[in-house]
Coordinates of C-alpha atoms in Angstrom, one line a residue:
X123 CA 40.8 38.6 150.1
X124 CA 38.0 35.9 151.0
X125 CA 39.4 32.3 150.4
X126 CA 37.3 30.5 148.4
X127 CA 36.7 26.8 150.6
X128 CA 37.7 24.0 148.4
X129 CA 35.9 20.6 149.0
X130 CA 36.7 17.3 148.3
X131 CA 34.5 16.1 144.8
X132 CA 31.6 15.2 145.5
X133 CA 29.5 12.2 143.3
X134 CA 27.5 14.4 142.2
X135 CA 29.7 17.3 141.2
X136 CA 31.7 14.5 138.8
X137 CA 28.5 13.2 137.9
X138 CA 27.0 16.0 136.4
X139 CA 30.2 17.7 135.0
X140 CA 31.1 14.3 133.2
X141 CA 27.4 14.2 131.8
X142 CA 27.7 17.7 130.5
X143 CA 31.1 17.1 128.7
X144 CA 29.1 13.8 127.2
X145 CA 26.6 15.9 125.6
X146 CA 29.1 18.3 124.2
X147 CA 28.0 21.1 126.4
X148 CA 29.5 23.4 129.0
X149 CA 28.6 22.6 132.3
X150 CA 26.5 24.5 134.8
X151 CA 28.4 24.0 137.8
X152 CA 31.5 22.1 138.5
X153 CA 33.9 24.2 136.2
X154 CA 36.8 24.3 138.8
X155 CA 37.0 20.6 138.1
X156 CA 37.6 21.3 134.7
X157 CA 39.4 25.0 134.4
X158 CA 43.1 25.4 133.2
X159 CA 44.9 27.9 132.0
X160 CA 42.9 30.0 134.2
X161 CA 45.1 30.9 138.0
X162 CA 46.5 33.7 135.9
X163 CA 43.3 35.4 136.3
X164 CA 42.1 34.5 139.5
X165 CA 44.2 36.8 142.2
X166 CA 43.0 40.1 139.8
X167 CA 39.2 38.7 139.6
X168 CA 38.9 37.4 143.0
X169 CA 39.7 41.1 144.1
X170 CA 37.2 42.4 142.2
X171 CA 35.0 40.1 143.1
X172 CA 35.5 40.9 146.8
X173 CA 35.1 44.8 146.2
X174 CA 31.3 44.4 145.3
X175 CA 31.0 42.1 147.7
X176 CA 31.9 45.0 149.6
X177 CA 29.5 47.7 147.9
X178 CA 31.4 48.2 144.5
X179 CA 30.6 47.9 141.1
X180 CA 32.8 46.7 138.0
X181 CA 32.1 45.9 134.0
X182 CA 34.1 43.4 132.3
X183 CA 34.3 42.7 128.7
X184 CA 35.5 39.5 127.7
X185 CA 37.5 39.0 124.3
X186 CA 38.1 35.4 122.0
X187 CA 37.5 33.9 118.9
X188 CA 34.2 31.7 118.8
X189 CA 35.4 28.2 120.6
X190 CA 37.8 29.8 123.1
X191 CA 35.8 29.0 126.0
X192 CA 34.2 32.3 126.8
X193 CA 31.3 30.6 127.9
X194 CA 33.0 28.2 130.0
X195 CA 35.4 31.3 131.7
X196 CA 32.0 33.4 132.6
X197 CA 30.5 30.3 134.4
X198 CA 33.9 29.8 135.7
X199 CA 33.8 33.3 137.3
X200 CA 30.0 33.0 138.4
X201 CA 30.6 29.7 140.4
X202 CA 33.1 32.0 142.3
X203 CA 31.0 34.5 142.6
X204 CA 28.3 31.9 144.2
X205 CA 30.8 31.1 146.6
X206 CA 30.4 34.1 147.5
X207 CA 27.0 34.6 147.8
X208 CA 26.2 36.5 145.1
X209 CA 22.8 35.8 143.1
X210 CA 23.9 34.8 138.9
X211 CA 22.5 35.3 135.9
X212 CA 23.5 34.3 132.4
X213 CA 21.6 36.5 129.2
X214 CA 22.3 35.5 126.0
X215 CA 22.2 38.6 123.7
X216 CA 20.0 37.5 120.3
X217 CA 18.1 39.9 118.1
X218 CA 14.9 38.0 118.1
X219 CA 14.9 37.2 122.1
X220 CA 17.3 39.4 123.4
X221 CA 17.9 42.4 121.9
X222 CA 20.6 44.5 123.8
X223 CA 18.5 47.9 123.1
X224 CA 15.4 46.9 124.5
X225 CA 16.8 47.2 128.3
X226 CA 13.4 46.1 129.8
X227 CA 13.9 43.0 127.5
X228 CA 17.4 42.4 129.1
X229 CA 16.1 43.0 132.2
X230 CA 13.2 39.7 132.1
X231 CA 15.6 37.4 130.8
X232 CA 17.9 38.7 133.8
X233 CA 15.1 37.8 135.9
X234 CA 14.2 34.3 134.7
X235 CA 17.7 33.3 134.4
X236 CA 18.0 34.4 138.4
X237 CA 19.8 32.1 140.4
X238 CA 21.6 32.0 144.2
X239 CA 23.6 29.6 145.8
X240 CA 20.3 27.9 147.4
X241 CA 17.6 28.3 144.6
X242 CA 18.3 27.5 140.7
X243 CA 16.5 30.1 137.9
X244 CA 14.1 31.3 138.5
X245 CA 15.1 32.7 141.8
X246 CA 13.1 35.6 142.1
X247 CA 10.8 34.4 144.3
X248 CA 12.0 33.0 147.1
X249 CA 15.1 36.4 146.6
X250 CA 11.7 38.5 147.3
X251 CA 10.4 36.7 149.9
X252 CA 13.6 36.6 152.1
X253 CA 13.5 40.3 151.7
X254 CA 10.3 40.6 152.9
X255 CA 11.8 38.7 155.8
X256 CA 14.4 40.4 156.6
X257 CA 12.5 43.7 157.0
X258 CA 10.4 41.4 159.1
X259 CA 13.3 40.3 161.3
X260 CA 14.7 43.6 161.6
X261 CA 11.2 45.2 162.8
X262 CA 11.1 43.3 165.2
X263 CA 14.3 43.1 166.9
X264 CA 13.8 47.2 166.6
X265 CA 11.3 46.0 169.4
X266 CA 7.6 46.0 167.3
X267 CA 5.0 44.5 168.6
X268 CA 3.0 41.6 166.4
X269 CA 0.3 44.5 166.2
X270 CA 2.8 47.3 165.0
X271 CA 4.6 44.6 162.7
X272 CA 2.5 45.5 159.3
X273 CA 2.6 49.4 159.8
X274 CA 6.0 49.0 160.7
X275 CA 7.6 46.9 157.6
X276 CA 5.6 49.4 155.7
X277 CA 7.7 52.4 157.1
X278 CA 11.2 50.0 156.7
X279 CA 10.3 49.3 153.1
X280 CA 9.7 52.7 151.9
X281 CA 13.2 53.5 153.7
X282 CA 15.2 50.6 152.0
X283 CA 13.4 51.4 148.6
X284 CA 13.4 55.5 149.0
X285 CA 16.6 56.0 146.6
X286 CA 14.8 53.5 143.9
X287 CA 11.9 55.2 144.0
X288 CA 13.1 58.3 143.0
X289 CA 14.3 56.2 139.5
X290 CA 11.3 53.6 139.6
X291 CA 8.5 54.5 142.0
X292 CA 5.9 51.0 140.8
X293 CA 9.1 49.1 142.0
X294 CA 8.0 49.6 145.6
X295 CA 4.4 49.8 144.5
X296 CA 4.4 46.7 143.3
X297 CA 6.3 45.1 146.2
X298 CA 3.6 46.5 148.7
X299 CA 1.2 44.9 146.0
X300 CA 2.5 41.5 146.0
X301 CA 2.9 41.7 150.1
X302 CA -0.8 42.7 150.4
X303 CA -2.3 39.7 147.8
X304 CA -0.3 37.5 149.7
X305 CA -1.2 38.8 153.2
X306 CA -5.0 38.8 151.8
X307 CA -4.2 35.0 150.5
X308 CA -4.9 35.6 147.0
X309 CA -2.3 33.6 145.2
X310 CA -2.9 34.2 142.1
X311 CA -2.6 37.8 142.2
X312 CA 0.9 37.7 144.2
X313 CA 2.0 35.5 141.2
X314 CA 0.9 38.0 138.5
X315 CA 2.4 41.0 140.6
X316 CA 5.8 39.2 141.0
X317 CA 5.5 38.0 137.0
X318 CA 4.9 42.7 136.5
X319 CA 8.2 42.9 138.8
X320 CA 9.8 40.7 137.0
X321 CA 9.8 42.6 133.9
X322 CA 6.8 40.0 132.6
X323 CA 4.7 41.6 130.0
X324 CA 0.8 41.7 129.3
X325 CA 0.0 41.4 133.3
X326 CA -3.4 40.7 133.6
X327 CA -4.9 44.4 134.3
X328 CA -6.7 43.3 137.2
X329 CA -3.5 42.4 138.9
X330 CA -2.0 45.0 137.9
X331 CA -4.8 47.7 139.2
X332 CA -4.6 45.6 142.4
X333 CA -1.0 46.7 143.2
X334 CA -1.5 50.2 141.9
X335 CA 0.8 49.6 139.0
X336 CA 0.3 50.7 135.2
X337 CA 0.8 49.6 131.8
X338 CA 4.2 47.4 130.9
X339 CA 8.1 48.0 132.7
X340 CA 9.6 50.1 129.5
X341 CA 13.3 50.9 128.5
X342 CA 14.0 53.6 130.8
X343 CA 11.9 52.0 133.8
X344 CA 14.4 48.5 133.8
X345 CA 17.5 50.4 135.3
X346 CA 15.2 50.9 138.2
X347 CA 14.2 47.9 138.7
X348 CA 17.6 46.6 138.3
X349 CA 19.1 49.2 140.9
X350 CA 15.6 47.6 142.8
X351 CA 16.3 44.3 142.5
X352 CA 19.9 44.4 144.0
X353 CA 18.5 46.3 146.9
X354 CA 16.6 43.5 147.6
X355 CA 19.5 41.0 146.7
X356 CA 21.7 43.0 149.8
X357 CA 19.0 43.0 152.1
X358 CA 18.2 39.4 152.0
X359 CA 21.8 38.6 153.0
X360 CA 23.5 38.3 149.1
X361 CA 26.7 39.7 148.5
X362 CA 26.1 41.0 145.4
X363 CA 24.8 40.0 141.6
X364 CA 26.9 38.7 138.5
X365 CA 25.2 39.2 135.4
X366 CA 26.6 37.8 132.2
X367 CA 25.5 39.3 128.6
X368 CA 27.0 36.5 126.3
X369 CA 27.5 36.8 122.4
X370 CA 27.4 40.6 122.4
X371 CA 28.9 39.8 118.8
X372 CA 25.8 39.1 117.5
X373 CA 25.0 42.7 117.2
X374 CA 27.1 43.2 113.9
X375 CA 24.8 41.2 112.1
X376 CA 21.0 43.6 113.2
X377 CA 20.1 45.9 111.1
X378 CA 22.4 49.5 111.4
X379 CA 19.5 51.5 113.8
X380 CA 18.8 48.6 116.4
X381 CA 23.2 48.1 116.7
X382 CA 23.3 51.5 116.9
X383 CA 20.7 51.3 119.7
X384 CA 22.0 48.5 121.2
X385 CA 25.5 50.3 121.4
X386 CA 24.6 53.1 123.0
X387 CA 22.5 51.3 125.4
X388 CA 25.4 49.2 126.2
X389 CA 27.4 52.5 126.7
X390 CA 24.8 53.6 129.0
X391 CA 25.2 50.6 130.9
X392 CA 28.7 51.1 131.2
X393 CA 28.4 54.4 132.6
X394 CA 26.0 53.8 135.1
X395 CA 27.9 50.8 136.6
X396 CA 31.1 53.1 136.5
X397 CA 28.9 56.1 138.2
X398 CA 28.1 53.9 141.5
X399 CA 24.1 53.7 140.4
X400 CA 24.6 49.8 140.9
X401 CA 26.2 48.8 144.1
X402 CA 26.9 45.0 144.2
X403 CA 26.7 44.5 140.7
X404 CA 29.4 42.9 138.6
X405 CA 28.8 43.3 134.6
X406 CA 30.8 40.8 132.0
X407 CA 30.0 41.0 128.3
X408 CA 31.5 38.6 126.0
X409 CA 32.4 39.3 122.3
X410 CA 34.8 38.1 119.7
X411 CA 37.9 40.5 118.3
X412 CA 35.5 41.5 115.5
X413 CA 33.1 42.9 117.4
X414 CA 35.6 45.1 119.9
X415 CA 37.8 46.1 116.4
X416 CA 35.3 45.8 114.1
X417 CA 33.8 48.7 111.6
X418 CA 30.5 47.3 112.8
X419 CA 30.9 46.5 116.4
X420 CA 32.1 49.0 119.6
X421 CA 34.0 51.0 117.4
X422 CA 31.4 51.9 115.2
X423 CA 30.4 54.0 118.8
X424 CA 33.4 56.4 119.4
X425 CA 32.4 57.1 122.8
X426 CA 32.0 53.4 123.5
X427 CA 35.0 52.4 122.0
X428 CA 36.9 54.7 124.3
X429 CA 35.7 53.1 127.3
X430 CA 36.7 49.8 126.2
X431 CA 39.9 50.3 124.6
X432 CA 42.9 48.3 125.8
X433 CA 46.5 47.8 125.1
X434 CA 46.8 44.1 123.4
X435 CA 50.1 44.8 121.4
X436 CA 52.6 43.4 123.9
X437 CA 53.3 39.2 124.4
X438 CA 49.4 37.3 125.8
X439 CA 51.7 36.6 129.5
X440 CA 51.9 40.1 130.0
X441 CA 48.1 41.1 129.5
X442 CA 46.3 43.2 132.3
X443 CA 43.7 40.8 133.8
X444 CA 42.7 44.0 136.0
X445 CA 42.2 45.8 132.5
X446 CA 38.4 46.4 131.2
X447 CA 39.2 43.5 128.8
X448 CA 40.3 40.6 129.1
X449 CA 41.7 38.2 126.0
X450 CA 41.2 34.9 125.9
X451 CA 44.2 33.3 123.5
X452 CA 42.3 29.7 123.6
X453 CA 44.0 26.2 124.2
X454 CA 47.6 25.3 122.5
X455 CA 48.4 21.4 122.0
X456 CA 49.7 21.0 125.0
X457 CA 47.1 23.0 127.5
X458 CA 44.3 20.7 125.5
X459 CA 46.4 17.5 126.3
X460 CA 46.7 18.5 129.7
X461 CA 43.0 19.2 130.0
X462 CA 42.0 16.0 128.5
X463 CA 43.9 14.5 131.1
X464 CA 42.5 15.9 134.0
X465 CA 38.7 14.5 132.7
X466 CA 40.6 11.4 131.9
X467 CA 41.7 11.7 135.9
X468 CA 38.2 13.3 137.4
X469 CA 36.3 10.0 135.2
X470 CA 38.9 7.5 136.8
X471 CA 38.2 8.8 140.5
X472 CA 34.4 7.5 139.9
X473 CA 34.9 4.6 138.3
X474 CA 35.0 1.2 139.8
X475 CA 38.6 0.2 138.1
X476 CA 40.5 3.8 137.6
X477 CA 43.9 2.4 137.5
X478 CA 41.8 0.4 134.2
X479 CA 41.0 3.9 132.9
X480 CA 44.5 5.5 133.5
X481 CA 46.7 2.7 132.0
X482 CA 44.3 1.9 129.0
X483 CA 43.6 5.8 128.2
X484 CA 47.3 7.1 129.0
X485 CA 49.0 10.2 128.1
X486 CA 49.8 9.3 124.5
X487 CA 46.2 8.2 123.9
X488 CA 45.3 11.4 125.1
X489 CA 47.8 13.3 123.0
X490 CA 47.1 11.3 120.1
X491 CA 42.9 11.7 120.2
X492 CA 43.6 15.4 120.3
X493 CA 45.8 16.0 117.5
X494 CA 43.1 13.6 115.7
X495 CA 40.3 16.2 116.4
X496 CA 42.5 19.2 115.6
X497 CA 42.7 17.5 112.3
X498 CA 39.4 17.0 111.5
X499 CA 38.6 20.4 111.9
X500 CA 41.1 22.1 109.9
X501 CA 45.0 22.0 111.7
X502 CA 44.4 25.5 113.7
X503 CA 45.3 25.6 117.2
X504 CA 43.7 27.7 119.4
X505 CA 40.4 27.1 121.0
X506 CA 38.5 24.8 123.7
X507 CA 37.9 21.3 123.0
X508 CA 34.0 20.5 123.0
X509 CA 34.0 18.3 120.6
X510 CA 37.7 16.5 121.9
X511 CA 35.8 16.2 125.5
X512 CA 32.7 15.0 124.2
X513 CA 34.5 12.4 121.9
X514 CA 37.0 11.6 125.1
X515 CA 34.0 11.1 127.4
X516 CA 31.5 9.2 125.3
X517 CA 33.3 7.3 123.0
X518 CA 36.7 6.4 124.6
X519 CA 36.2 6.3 128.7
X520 CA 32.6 5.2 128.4
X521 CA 33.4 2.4 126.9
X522 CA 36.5 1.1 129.0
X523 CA 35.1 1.7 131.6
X524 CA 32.0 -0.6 130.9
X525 CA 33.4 -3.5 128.5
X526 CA 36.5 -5.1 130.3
X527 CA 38.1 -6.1 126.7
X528 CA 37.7 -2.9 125.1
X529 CA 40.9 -1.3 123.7
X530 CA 40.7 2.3 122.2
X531 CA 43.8 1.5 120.3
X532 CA 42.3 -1.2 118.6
X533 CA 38.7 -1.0 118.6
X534 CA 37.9 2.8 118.0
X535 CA 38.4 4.9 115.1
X536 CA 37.7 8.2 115.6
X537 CA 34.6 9.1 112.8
X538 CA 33.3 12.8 113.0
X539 CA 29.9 13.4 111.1
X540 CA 28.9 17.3 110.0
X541 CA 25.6 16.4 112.0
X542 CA 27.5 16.7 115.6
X543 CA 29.6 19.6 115.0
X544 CA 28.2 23.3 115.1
X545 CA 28.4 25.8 112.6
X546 CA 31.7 26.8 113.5
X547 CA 33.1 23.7 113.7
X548 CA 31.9 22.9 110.4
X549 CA 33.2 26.3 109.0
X550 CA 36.5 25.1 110.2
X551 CA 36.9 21.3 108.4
X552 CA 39.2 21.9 105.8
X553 CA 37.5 18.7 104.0
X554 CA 34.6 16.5 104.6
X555 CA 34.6 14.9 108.3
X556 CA 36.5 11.3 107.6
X557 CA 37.1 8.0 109.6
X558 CA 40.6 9.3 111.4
X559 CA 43.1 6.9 113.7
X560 CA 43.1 8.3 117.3
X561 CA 46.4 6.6 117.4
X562 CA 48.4 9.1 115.0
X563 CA 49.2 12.6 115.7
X564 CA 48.8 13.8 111.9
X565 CA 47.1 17.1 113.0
X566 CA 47.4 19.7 116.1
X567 CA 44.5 20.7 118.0
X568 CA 42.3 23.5 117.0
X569 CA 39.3 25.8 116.8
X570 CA 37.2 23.2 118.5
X571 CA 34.2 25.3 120.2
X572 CA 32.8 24.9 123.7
X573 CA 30.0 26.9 124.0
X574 CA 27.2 24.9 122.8

């Protein structure tokens, strides 16, 4: 199994992990800093992980309530797949801007949402033109002359791209279209070509009859391109590609043709990744319990439902993490507690008095703040802690760490308004948000949500 390198933290990682947690958002990288709960999974992923690193393909559905930190598990799972090597991206399934049936729709935001280890979204650029290269690199050390090298890269291209073609032939027609603006030094073109490849509609038709292409990518061309695009990914030195298609659950609330469309589209996906179409490609869909048991989620789809069922009777310590699902139970009392004290821990490393930081914000603070915020919002226990981290960070350590006289015991009472919690949240307050001590544990921790 490939060990994943683990490095001292960095300014900057703290930095911008601490800044998200401020804002009440999950962050973008970072998350080891800020995972728990979470080894149980990691010898079973990791594997898989390593299999399409190795040419393999796997689909993974991810199960919890809304709050229970599926956001922050997938980016968990892409940073390890970045270490890796492995190009990420992160779709969020909506019917206005995402809808799940409309696969060349999927595949756009797939494309802007592109990132790799070296470039941030969107990455499809410089992915294309390390491919191009590659076949460069490799044409030559074939032994190619600087006069053979064009006809040559032609010849390796149509090789690489031969078992796409037969699925999505303007895949390599557009490729050869975006090498030859370029190579002609027309740069608007190249842009409008890549934008086509990209899944990119209304293309300007002169660009478009430049590269030899035709009308828009549809439904049935975007598995092509897909299949295309992680050719490319494997031949420019990537290990593979991690897709994320987050909030599947919002497909219970489209009208009854498009979920049934977008069901069956997501069974097709299913299949293909299971039928080895998709080398290097690592699926995760995240839902909520609804929408796996649901009358109007998977198992509204017989066929789907099938492929996704799994055993979830038995005791949460004894779930399959090698299983197609995987459950998410969400924070207890004590797993939140614990986790407020590792940010109370990664803040102190960066601050110029963290022995200041530990004594003043100790253990029982900690407890104490989190059973406050369970309160507020209604008692439950159960899911991640957005709004106890972004209270923790901006309200607490913030300020001891910039007024020497401030005591959190003393000075701060912990005041929630219905303007900074989401919809959930809100849903959850069994009253109307009140002033609440941080110093009393009247209330466990609960159904605080994450994902922003």
């Amino acid at each position: 199994m490939t060990e994943i390198p683990r490095s001292p933290v960095s300014a900057t990682r703290r930095r911008a992990a601490i800044d998200a947690l401020r804002r009440g958002a999950v962050p973008e990288s970072g998350l080891d800093l800020l995972a728990t709960g979470l080894d149980r999974f990691e010898t079973a992923l990791d594997a898989e992980l390593d299999a399409v690193a190795s040419g393999g393909s796997v689909f993974k559905a991810v199960r919890g309530e809304y709050g229970s930190g599926k956001t922050f598990f997938t980016r968990w799972l892409g940073e390890r797949a970045k270490q890796r090597n492995f190009a990420v991206s992160e779709i969020q399934v909506s019917e206005t801007e995402t809808p799940l049936h409309r696969l060349e729709t999927v595949y756009r935001r797939l494309t802007e949402r592109l990132s790799t280890p070296s470039f941030p979204p969107s990455a499809l650029r410089p992915v294309v033109d390390a491919w191009f290269y590659a076949l460069e690199e490799d044409v030559l050390a074939a032994g190619a002359t600087e006069e053979e090298l064009g006809g040559e890269v032609e010849r390796l291209l149509t090789a690489r791209l031969a078992e796409v073609s037969r699925h999505a032939p303007s895949f390599a027609t557009a490729l050869r279209g975006y090498r030859n603006a370029l190579a002609g030094g027309d740069e608007a073109t190249a842009a409008a070509v890549l934008a086509w490849l990209g899944g990119q509609p209304h293309v300007a038709a002169a660009a478009r009859r430049s590269a030899g292409v035709r009308g828009d990518l549809d439904h049935f061309g975007a598995l092509g391109f897909l299949q295309g695009l992680l050719t490319i990914l494997r031949d420019s030195g990537h290990r593979g590609l991690f897709v994320v298609l987050d909030e599947v659950e919002t497909l219970q609330r489209v009208r009854s043709d498009a979920r049934d469309k977008a069901l069956n589209a997501l069974r097709q996906l299913i299949d293909e990744v299971h039928s080895g179409r998709f080398p290097g490609l690592y699926l995760v869909i995240t839902g909520t319990p609804a929408f796996y048991d649901g009358p109007q989620g998977v198992q509204r789809l017989a066929p789907l439902a099938q492929r996704l069922a799994t055993d979830f009777t038995t005791d949460p310590r004894f779930d399959n993490p090698r299983a197609v699902q995987l459950r998410l139970p969400g924070f207890t009392p004590e797993s939140l507690t614990a986790l407020g004290r590792g940010i109370r821990d990664l803040y102190a490393s960066g601050a110029e008095t963290p022995e200041r930081i530990r004594t003043v914000v100790d253990d029982d603070y900690v407890a104490d703040l989190a059973g406050a915020v369970g309160g507020v919002l209604g008692g439950k226990v159960g899911v991640a802690p957005r709004l106890f981290l972004k209270k923790l960070v901006g309200d607490v350590l913030d300020r001891v760490d910039q007024f020497p006289d401030f005591d959190p015991r003393r000075h701060y009472r912990l005041t929630v308004g219905s303007g900074e919690l989401t919809d959930v949240e809100r849903n959850l307050a069994t009253a109307p948000p009140a002033p609440v001590a941080a110093g009393s544990r009247s209330a466990s921790a609960d159904d605080i949500d994450l994902e922003p």
